[in-house]
Coordinates of C-alpha atoms and ligand atoms in Angstrom, one line a residue:
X1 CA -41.9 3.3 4.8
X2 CA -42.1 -0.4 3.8
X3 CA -39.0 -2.4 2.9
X4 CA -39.7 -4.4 -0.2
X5 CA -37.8 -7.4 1.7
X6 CA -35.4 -7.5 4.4
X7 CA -34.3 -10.2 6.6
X8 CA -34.1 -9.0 10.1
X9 CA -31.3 -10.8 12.1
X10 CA -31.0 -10.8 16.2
X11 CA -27.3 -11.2 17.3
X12 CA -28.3 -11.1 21.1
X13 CA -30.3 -14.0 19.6
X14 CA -27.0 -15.8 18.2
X15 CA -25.0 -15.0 21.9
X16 CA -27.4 -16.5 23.9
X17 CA -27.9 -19.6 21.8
X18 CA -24.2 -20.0 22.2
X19 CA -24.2 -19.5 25.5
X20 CA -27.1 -22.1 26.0
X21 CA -25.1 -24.5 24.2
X22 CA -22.3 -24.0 26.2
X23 CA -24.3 -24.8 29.2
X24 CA -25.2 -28.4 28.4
X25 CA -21.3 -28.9 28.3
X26 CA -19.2 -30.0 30.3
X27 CA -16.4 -27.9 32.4
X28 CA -13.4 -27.3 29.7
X29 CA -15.6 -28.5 26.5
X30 CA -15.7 -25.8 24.3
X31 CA -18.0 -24.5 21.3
X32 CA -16.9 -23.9 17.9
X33 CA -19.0 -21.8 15.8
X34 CA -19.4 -22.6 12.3
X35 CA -20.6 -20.0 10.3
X36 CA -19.9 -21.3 6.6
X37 CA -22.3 -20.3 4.0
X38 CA -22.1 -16.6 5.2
X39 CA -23.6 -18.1 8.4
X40 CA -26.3 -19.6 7.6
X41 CA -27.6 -17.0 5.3
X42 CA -26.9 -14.9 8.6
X43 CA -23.9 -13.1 7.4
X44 CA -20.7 -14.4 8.6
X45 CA -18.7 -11.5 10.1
X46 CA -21.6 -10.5 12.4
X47 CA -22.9 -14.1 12.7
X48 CA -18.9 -14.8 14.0
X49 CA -18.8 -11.6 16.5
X50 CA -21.9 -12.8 17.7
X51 CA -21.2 -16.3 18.6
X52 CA -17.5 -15.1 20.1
X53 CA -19.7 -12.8 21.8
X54 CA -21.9 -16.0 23.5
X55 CA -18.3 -17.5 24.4
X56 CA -17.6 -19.9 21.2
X57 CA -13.5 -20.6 21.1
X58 CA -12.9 -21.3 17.4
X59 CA -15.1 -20.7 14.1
X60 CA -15.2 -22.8 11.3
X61 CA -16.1 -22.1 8.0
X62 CA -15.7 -24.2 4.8
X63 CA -13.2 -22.4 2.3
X64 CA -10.3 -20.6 2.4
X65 CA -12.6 -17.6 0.4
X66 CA -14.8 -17.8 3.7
X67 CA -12.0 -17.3 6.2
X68 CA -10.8 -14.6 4.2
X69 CA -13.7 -12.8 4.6
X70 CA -13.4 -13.5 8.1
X71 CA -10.2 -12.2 8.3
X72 CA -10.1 -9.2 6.7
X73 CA -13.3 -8.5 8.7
X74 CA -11.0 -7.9 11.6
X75 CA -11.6 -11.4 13.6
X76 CA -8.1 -12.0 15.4
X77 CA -8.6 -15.5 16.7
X78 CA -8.4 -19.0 15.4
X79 CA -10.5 -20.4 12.5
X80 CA -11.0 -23.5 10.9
X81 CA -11.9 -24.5 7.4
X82 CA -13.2 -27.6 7.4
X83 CA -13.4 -28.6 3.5
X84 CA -11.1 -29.6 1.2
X85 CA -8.8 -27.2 0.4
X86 CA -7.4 -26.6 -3.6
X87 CA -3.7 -25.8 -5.1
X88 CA -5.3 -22.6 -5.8
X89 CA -6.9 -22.1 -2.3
X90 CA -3.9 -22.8 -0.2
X91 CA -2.3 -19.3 -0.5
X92 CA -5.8 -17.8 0.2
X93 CA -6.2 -20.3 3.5
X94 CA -2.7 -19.4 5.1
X95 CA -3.2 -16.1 4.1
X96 CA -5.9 -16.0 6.4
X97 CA -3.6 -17.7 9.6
X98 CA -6.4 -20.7 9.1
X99 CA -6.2 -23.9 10.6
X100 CA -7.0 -26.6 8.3
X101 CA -7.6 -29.8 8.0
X102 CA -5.8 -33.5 6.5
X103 CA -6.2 -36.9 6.0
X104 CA -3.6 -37.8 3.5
X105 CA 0.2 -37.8 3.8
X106 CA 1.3 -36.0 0.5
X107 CA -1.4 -32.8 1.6
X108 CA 0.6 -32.4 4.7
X109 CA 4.2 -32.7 2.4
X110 CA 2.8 -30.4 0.0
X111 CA 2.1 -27.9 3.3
X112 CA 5.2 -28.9 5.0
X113 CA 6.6 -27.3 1.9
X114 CA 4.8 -24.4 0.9
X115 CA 4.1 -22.8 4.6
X116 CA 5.9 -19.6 6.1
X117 CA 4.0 -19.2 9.7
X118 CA 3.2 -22.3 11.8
X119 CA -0.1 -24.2 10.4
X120 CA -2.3 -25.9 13.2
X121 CA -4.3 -29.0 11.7
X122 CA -6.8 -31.2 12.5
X123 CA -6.7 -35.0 11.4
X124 CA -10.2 -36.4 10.1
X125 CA -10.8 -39.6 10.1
X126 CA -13.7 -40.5 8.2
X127 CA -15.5 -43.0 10.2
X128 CA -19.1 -42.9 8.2
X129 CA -19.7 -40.1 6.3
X130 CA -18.1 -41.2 3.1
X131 CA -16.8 -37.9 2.7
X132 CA -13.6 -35.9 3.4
X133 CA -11.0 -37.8 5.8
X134 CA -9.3 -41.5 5.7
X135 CA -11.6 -44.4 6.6
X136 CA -8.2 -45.8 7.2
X137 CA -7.2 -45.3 10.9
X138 CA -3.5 -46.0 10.2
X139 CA -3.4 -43.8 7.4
X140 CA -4.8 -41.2 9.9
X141 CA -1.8 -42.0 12.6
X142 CA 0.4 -41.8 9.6
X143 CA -0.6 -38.4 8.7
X144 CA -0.9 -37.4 12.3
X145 CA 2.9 -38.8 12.6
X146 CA 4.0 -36.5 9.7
X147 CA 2.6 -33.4 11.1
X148 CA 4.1 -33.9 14.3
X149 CA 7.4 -34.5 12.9
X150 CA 7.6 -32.3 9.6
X151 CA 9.0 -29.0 12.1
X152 CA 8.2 -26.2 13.4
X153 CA 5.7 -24.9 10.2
X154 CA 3.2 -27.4 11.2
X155 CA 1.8 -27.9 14.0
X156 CA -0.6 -31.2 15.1
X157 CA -3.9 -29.2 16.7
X158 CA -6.4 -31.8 16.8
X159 CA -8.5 -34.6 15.4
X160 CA -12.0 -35.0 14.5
X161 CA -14.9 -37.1 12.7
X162 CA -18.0 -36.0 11.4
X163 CA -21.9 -37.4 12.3
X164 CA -23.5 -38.6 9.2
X165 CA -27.3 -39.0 11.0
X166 CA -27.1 -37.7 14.2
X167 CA -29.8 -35.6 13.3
X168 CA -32.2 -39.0 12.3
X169 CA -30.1 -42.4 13.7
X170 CA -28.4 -42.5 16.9
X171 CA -27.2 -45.9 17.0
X172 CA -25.0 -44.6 13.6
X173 CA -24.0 -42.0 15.3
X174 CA -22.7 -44.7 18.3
X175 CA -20.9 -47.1 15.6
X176 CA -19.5 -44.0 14.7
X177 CA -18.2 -42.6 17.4
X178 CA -17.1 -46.8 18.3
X179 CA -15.2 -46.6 15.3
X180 CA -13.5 -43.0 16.4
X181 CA -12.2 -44.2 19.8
X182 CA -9.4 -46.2 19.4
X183 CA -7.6 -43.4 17.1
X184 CA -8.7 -40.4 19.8
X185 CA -7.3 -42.7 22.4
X186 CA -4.2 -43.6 20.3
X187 CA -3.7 -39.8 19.6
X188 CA -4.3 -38.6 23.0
X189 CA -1.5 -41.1 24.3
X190 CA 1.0 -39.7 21.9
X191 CA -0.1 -36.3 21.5
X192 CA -1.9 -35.0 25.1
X193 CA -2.2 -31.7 23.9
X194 CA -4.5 -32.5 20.5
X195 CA -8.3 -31.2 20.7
X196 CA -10.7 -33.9 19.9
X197 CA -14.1 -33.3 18.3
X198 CA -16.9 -34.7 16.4
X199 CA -20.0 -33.1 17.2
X200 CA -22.5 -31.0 15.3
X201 CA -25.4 -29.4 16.5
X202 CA -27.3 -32.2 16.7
X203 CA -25.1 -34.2 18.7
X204 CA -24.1 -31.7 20.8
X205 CA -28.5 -31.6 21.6
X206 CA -28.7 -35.6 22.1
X207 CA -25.0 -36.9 22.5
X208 CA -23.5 -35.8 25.4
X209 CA -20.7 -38.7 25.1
X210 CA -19.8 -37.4 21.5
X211 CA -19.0 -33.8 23.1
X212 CA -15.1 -35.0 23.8
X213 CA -13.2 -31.3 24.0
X214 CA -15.0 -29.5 21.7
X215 CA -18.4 -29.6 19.8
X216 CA -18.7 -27.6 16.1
X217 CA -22.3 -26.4 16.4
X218 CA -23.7 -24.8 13.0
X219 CA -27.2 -24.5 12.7
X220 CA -28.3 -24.8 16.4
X221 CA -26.1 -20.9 17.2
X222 CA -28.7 -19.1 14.6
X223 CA -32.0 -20.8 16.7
X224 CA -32.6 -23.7 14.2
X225 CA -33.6 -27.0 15.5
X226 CA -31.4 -29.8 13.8
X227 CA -34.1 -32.1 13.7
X228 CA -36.1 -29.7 12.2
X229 CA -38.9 -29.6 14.4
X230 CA -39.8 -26.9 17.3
X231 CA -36.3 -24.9 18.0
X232 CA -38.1 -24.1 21.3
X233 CA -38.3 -27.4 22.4
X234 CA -34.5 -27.2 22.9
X235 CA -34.1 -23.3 24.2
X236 CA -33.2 -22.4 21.1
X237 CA -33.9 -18.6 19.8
X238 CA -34.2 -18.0 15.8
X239 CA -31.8 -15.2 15.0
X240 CA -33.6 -14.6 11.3
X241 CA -37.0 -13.0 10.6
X242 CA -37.7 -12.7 7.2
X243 CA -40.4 -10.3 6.1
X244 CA -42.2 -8.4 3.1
X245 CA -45.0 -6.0 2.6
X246 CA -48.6 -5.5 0.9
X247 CA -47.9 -3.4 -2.4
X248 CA -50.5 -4.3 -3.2
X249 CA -54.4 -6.0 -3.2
X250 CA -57.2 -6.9 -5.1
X251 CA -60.9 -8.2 -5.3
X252 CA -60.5 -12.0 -7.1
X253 CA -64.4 -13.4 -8.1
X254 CA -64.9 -17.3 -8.6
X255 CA -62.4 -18.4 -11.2
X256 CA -60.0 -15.2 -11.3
X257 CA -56.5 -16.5 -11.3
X258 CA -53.0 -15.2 -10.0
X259 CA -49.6 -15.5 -10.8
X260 CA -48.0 -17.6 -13.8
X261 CA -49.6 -20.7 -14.9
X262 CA -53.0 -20.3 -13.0
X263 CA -52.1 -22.6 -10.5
X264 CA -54.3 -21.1 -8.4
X265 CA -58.4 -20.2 -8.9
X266 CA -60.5 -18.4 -7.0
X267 CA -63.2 -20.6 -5.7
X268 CA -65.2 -17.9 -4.1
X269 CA -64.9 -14.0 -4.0
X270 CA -61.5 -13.0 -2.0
X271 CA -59.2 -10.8 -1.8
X272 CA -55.4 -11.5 -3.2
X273 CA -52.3 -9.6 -1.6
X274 CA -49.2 -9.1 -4.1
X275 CA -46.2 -9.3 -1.9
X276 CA -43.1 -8.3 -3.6
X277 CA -40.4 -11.2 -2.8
X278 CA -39.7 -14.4 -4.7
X279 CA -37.9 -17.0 -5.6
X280 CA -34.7 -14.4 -6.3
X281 CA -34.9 -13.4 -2.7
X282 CA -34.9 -17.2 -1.7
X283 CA -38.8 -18.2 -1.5
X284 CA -38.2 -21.3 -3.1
X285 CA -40.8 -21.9 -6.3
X286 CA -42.0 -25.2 -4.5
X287 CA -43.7 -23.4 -2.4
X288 CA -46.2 -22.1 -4.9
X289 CA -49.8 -23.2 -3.4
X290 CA -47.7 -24.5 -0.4
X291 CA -46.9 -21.7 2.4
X292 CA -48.6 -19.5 5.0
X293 CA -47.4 -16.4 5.8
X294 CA -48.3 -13.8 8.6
X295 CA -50.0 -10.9 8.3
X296 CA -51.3 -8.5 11.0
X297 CA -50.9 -11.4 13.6
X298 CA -52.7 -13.9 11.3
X299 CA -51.8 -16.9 9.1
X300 CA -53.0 -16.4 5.5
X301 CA -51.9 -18.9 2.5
X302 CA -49.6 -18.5 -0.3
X303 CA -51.6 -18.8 -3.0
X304 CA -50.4 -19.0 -6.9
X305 CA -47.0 -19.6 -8.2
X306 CA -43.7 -18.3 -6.2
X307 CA -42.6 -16.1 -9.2
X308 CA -39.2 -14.6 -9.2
X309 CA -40.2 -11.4 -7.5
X310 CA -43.7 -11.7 -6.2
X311 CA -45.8 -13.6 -4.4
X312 CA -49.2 -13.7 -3.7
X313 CA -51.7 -14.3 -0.2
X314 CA -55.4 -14.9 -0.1
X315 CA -56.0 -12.5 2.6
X316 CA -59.9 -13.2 2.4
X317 CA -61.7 -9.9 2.6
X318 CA -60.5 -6.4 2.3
X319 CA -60.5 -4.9 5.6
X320 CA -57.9 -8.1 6.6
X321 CA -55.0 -5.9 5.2
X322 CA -53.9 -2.7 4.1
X323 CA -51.3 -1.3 1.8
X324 CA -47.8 -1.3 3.8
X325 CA -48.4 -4.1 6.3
X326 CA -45.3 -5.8 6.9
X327 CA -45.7 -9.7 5.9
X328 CA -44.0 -12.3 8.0
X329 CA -42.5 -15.2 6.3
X330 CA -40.0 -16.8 8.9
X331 CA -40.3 -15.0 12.1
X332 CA -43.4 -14.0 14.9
X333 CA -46.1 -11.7 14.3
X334 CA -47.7 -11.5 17.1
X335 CA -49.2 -14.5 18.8
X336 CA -48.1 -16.6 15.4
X337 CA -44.9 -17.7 14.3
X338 CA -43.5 -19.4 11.3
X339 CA -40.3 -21.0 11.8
X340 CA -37.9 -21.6 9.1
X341 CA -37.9 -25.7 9.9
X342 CA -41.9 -25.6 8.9
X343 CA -40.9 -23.6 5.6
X344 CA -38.9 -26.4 5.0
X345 CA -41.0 -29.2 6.0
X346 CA -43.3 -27.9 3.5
X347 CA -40.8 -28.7 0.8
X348 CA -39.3 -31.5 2.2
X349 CA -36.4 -29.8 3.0
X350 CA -34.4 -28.5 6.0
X351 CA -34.2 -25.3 7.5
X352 CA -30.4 -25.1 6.9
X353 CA -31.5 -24.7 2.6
X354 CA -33.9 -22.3 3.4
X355 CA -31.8 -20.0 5.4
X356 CA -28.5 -20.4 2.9
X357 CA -30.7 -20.0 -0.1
X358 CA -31.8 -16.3 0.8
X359 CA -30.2 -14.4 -2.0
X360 CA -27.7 -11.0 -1.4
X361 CA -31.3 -9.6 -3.0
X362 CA -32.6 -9.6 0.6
X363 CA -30.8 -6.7 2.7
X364 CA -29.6 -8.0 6.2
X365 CA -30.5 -5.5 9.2
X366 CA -28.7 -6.4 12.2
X367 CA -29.8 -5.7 15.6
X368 CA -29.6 -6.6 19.8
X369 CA -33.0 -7.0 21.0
X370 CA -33.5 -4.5 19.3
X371 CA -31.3 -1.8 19.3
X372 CA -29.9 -1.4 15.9
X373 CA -26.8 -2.9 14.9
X374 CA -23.8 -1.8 11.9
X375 CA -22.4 -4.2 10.6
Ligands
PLP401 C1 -17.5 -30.8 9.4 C2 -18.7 -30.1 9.9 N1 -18.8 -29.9 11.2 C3 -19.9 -29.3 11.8 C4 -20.9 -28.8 11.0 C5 -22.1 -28.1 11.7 O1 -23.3 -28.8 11.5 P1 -24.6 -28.3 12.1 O2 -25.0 -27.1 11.3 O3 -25.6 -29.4 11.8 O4 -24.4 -28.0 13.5 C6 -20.8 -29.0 9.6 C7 -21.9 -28.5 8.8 O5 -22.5 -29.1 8.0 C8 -19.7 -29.6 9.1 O6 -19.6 -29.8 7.7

């Protein structure tokens, strides 16, 4: 029986794309997985067993909510939530056992006060992205100072930076990690044991010298190429496939229309599939006129407005489909595949939006090569 939408995820897929990214480290560099957003879109418990699976050290998420999760889904070891964390997150956040991180003195009083167990932070100094952290690298060996002398509650784990372009400009990504140096040297003469790190994905691809002890590697785990281009290029495997049926199809003659504001005519007589997923399942409505998708091994166009829970295919003549046929929107079908960076490309946007914007509409069936999953 058809599935009106479902979006098939691979964790073998997820472990061996960690474990390929571990292999362009070096010895004793590890691999945090960040799996923030529900991983990608991925689902963040199975996304998380998966990349611990491939051999990733720490997981990082980006709110307290988001370790939670983590948490109560049974994951025993360290994670880190990288955003900013509010009054009314903290209790959440050390609830969860996470690390977190600072950049200004009266956050690490304020924790210095409020903690029961020992709290491991990171220091981020802010050294282009205009973000979170200080721009100010005394400021950062201030708060660094404070964590390591505030007592046993809080604990100084590391210190880290974050790539504004490293997926576009490498020489920012240099000045960036130029600025960096002088506080991870300064730190690692006072503090040996802190873990260094400023690499995402995309770094972690082109930037050997910006691996230090640890890279945080988001996108790249679930197959996605950071540049957005071909994710096989860099050995990469897509963990998602995202797929629909035919409910239904008919004959369109020379100006039939489909879909909300006739966007689309029928020049000549074809056939029009009705594929039930939209823009409430995450087919963004920009791609109205402006997708393929694949059917039966083939590429056919998108044709008509994305509405919110249909879209529709010029399939060309009858006998292309029938009722039932599974439809392939991110994912292979036989010898054609459609990855989630050329979605995205399409709308001028990056993979990482299309993947996070499928909704909780879209059922998520895990699996290992395969073999079904539970989650
Ligand atoms: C601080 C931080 N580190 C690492 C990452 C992972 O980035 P990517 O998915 O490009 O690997 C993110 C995600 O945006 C991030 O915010």
């Amino acid at each position: 029986m058809a599935v009106r939408a479902l979006a098939r995820v691979n964790l073998a897929a997820i472990e061996r794309n960690v474990a390929r990214l571990r292999g362009g480290l070096a010895d004793g560099v590890g691999l945090c997985a960040v799996v923030k957003g529900d991983g990608y879109g991925h689902g963040a418990l199975p996304a998380a067993r998966a990349a611990l699976a491939g051999g990733a050290r720490l997981l990082a998420v980006a709110t307290a909510g988001e370790a939670a999760e983590l948490r109560d889904g049974g994951i025993p070891g360290p994670i880190l939530v990288m955003g900013a964390v509010s009054d009314e997150e903290l209790p959440v956040a050390l609830g969860a056992r996470s690390e977190l991180v600072a950049w200004t003195e009266e956050f690490v009083r304020k924790l210095a006060g409020s903690a029961q167990a020992p709290v491991r932070l990171h220091v981020k100094l802010d050294t282009g992205m205009g973000r979170l952290g200080t721009r100010d690298v005394d400021e950062a060996t201030r708060v660094a100072s404070g964590i390591a002398v505030a007592g046993p509650q809080l604990e100084l784990a590391g210190a880290m930076t974050h790539f504004a372009s490293a997926d576009e400009d490498r020489s920012f990504t240099a000045l960036q990690l130029e600025r960096f140096e002088p506080f991870v040297a300064a730190m690692r003469e006072r503090w040996p044991g802190v873990v260094v790190h400023a690499a995402n994905s995309a770094a972690t691809l082109r930037e050997p010298t910006s691996h230090l002890d640890l890279v945080r590697c988001g996108i790249a785990i679930y197959g996605c190429d950071p540049m957005n281009q071909d994710p096989f290029a860099h050995g990469l495997e897509p963990a998602l496939e995202l797929s629909s049926y035919v409910a239904a199809v008919k004959l369109a003659r020379p100006g039939d229309s489909a879909g909300y504001g006739r966007r689309w005519t029928a020049s000549s007589e074809t056939w029009v599939a009705t594929v039930p997923i939209g823009y409430a399942d995450g087919i963004r409505r920009a791609l109205t006129n402006n997708c393929d998708v694949l059917i039966g091994g083939r590429r056919y166009p998108l044709v008509g407005t994305v509405s919110m829970d249909n879209i529709t295919v010029d399939v060309g003549a009858p006998e292309a489909v029938r009722l039932g046929d599974r439809v392939t929107i991110i994912g292979g079908d036989g010898n054609e595949r459609q990855t989630a960076e050329e979605v995205a490309r399409r709308i001028g946007t990056i993979s990482y939006e299309i993947l996070c914007g499928l909704t909780p509409r879209v059922p998520r069936a895990y699996h290992h090569d395969g073999a079904p999953v539970e989650r």
